[in-house]
Short mmCIF file of C-alpha atoms and ligand atoms in Angstrom, two decimals:
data_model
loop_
_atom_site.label_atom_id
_atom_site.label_comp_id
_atom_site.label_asym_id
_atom_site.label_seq_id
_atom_site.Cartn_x
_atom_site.Cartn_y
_atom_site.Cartn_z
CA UNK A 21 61.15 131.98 99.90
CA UNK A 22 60.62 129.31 102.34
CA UNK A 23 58.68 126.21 100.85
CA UNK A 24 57.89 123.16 102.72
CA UNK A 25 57.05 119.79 101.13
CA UNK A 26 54.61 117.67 103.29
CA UNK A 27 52.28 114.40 103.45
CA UNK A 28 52.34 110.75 104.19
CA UNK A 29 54.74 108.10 102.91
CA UNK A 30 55.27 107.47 99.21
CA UNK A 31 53.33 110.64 97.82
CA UNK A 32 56.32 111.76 95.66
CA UNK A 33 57.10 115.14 97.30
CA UNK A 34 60.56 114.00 97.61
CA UNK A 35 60.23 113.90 93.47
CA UNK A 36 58.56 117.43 92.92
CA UNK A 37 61.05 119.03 95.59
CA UNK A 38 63.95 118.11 93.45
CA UNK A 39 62.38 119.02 89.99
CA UNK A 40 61.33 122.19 91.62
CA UNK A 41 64.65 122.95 92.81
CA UNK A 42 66.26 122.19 89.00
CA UNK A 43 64.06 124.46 87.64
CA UNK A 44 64.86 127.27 89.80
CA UNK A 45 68.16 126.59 89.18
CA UNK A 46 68.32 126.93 85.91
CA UNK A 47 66.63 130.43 86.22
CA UNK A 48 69.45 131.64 88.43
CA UNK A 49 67.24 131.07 91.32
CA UNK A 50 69.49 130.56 94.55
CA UNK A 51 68.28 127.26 95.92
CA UNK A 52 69.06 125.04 98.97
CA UNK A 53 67.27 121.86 98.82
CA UNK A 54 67.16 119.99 101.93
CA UNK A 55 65.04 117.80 104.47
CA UNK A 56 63.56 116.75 107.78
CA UNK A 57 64.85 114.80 110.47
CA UNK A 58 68.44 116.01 108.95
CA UNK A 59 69.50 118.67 106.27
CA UNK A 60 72.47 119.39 108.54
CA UNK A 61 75.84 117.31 109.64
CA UNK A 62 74.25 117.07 113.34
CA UNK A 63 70.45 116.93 112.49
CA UNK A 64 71.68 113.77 109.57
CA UNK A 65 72.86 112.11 112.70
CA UNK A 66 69.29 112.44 114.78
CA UNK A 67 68.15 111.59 111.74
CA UNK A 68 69.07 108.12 111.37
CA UNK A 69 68.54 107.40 115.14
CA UNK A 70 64.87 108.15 114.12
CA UNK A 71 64.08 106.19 110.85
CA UNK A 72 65.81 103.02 111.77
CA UNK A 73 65.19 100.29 114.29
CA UNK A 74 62.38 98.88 115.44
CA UNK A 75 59.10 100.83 115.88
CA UNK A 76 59.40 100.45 119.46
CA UNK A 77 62.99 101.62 119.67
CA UNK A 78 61.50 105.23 121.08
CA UNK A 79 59.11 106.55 123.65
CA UNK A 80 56.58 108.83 122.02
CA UNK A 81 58.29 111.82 123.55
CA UNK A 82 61.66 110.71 123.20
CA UNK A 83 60.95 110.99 119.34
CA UNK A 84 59.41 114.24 119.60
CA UNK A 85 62.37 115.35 121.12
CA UNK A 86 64.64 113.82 119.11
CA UNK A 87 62.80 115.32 115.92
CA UNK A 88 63.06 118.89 117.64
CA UNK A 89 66.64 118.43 118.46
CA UNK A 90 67.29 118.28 114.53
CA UNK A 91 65.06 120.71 113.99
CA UNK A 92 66.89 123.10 116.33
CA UNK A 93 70.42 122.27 114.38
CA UNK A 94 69.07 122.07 110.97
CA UNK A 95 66.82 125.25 111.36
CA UNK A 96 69.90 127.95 113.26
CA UNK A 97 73.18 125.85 110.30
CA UNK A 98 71.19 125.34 107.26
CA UNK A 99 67.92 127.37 106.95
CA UNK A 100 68.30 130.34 108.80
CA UNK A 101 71.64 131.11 107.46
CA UNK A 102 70.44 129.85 103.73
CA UNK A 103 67.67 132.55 104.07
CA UNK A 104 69.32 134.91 104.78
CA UNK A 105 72.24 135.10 101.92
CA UNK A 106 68.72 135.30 99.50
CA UNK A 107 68.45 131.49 98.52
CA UNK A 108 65.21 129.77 98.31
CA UNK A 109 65.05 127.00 100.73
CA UNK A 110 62.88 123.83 99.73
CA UNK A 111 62.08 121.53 102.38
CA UNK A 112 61.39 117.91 101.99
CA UNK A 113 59.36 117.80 105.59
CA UNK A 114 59.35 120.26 108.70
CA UNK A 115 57.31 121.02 111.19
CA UNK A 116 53.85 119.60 109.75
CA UNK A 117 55.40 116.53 109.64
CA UNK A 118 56.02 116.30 113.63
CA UNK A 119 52.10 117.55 114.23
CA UNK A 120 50.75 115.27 111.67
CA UNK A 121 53.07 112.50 112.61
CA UNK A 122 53.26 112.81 116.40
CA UNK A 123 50.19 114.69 116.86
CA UNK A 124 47.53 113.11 114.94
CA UNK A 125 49.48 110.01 114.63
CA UNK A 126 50.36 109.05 118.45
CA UNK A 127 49.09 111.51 120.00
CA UNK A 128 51.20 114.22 121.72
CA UNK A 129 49.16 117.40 122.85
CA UNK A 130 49.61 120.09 119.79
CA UNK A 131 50.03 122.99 122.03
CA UNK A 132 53.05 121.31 123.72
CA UNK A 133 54.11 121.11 119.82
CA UNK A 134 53.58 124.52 118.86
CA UNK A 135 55.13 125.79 121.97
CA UNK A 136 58.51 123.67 120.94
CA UNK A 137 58.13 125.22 117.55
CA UNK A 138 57.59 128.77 119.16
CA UNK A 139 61.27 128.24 121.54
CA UNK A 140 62.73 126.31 118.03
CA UNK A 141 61.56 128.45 115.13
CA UNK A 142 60.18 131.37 116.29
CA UNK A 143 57.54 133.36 114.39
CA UNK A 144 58.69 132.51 111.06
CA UNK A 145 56.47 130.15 108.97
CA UNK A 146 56.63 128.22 105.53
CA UNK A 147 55.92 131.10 102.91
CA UNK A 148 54.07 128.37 100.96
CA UNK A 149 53.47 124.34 102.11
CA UNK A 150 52.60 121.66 99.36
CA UNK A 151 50.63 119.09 100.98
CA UNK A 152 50.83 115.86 98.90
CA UNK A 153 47.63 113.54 99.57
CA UNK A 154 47.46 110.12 98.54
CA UNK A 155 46.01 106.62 99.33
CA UNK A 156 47.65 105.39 102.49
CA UNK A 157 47.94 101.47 101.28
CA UNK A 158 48.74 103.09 97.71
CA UNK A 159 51.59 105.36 99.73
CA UNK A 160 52.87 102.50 101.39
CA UNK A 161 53.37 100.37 98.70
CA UNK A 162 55.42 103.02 96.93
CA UNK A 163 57.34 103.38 99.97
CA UNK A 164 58.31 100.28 100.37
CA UNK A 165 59.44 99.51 96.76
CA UNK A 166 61.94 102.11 96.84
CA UNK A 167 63.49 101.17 100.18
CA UNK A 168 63.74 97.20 98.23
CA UNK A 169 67.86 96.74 97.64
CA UNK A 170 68.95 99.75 100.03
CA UNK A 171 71.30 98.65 102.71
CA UNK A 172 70.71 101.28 105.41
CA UNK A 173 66.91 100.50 105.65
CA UNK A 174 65.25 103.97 106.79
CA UNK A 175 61.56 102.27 107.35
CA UNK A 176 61.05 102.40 111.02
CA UNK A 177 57.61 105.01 110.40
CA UNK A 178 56.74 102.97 107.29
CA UNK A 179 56.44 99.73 109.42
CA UNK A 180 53.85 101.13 111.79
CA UNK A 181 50.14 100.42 111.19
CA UNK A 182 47.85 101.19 108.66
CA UNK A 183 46.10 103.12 111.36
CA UNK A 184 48.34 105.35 112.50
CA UNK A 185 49.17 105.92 108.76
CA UNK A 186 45.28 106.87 108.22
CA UNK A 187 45.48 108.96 111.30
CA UNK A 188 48.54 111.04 109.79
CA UNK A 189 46.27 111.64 106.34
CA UNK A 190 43.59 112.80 107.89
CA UNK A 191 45.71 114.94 110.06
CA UNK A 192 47.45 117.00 107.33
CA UNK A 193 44.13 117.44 105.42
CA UNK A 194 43.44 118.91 108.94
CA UNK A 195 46.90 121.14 109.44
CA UNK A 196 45.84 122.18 105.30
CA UNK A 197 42.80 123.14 106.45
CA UNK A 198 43.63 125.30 109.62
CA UNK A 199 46.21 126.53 107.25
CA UNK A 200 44.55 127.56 104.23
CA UNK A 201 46.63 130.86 103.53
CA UNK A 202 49.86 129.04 102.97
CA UNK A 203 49.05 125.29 102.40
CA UNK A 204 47.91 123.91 99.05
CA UNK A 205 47.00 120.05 98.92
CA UNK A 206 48.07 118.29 95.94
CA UNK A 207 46.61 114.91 94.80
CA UNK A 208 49.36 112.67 94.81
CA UNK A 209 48.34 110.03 92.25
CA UNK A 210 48.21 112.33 89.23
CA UNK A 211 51.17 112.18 86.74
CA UNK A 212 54.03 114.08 88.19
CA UNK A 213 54.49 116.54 85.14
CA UNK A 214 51.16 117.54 86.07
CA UNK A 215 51.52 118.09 89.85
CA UNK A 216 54.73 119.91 88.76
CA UNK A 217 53.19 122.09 86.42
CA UNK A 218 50.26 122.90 89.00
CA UNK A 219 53.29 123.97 91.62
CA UNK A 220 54.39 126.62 88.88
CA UNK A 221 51.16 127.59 88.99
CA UNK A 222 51.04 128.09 92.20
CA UNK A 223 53.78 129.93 92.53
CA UNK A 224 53.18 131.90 89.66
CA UNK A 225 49.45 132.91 91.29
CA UNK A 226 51.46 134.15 95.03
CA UNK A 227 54.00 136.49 92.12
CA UNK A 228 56.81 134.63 93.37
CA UNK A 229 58.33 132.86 90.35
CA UNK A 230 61.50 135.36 89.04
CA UNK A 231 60.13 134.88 85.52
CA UNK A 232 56.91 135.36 83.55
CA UNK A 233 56.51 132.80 81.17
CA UNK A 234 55.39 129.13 82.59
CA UNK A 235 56.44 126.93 79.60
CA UNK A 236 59.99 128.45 80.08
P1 TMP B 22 61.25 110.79 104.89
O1 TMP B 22 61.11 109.33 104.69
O2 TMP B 22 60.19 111.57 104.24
O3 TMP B 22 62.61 111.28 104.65
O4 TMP B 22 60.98 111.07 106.46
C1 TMP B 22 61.45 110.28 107.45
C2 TMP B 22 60.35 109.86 108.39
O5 TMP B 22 60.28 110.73 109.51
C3 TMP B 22 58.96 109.83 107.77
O6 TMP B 22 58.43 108.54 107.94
C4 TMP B 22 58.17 110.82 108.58
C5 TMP B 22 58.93 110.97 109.87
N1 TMP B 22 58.84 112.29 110.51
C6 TMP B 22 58.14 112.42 111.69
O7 TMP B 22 57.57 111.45 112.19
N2 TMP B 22 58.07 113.67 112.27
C7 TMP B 22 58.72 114.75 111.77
O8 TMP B 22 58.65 115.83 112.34
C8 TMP B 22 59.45 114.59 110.53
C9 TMP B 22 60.15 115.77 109.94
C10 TMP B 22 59.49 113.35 109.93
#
């Protein structure tokens, strides 16, 4: 099973991935947890190039680039080969992220995107995509009380405006939409024992959770 994790800043899917992943777990489930830009030694390193420094430190394109470059390392070291030994892999961001973030958000043309996921990924998809929706001042605000007291300070997308923000909502409701057989959107402001009981649910519904009963 490959399960993606997607939505604006602060919406807590960060939170559900990891519960998720503990209550595999502790089923027996095989699980890699891991994220996007990074979830490999080479794509961690793109990664921080990306979410620190000024907004302007990168040319639209340079970022797309730069977000497919981890991709490419993070999708042939940790998915592909995670995938294949039988593990679940949960993933805190992929390739939504990069149309709802560079496509909706500045811009880029989404058939250039899909043709870099195409040469990237292939013609494999998520099995299942949570799409976490939430206020975007509400999702900000979050966002930027858990970065207070960090050194390394990984808000270069959280500091760009409340625009572009609104843009990248609107744009996974979109990608949700278009994507209806594997996306589910999730409202992001109800208690997270509750949007982590609905996941099971979910799950439970597609006959992919390894056991029967929900409360377990
Ligand atoms: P995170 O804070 O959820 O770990 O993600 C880091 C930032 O990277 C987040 O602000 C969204 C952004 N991002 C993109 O702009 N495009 C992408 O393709 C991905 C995966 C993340």
């Amino acid at each position: 099973m490959f399960i993606t994790f997607e939505g604006g800043e602060g919406t807590g899917k960060s939170t559900q991935a990891l519960i998720l992943a503990e209550i595999l777990k502790k089923h027996d489930v095989k699980v890699v947890l891991t994220r996007e830009p990074g979830g490999s030694p080479g794509a961690e390193i793109i990664r921080n190039l990306l979410v620190t420094g000024s907004v302007d430190r990168w040319s639209t394109m340079s970022e797309v680039l730069l977000m497919y470059a981890a991709r490419a390392d993070h999708w042939q070291n940790t998915i592909q080969c995670a995938l294949a030994q039988g593990s679940w892999v949960l993933c805190d961001r992929f390739a939504d992220s990069t149309v709802a973030y560079q496509g909706y958000g500045r811009g880029v043309d989404q058939e250039f995107l899909q043709l870099l996921y195409k040469y990237i990924v292939g013609d494999v998809q998520p099995d299942c995509t949570f799409v976490f929706d939430l206020d975007v001042d509400e999702g900000l605000k979050r966002a930027t009380a858990r970065m207070e007291g960090n050194t390394v300070v990984e808000g270069r997308f959280e500091a760009m405006d409340i625009a572009f923000h609104k843009r990248i909502r609107a744009g996974f409701l979109e990608i949700a939409k278009k994507n209806s057989n594997r996306c589910t959107v999730l409202q992001a402001n109800a208690h997270p024992q509750e949007i982590h009981r609905k996941i099971l649910n979910i799950l439970h519904e597609k006959g992919v959770l390894p056991w029967n009963n929900l409360l377990a």
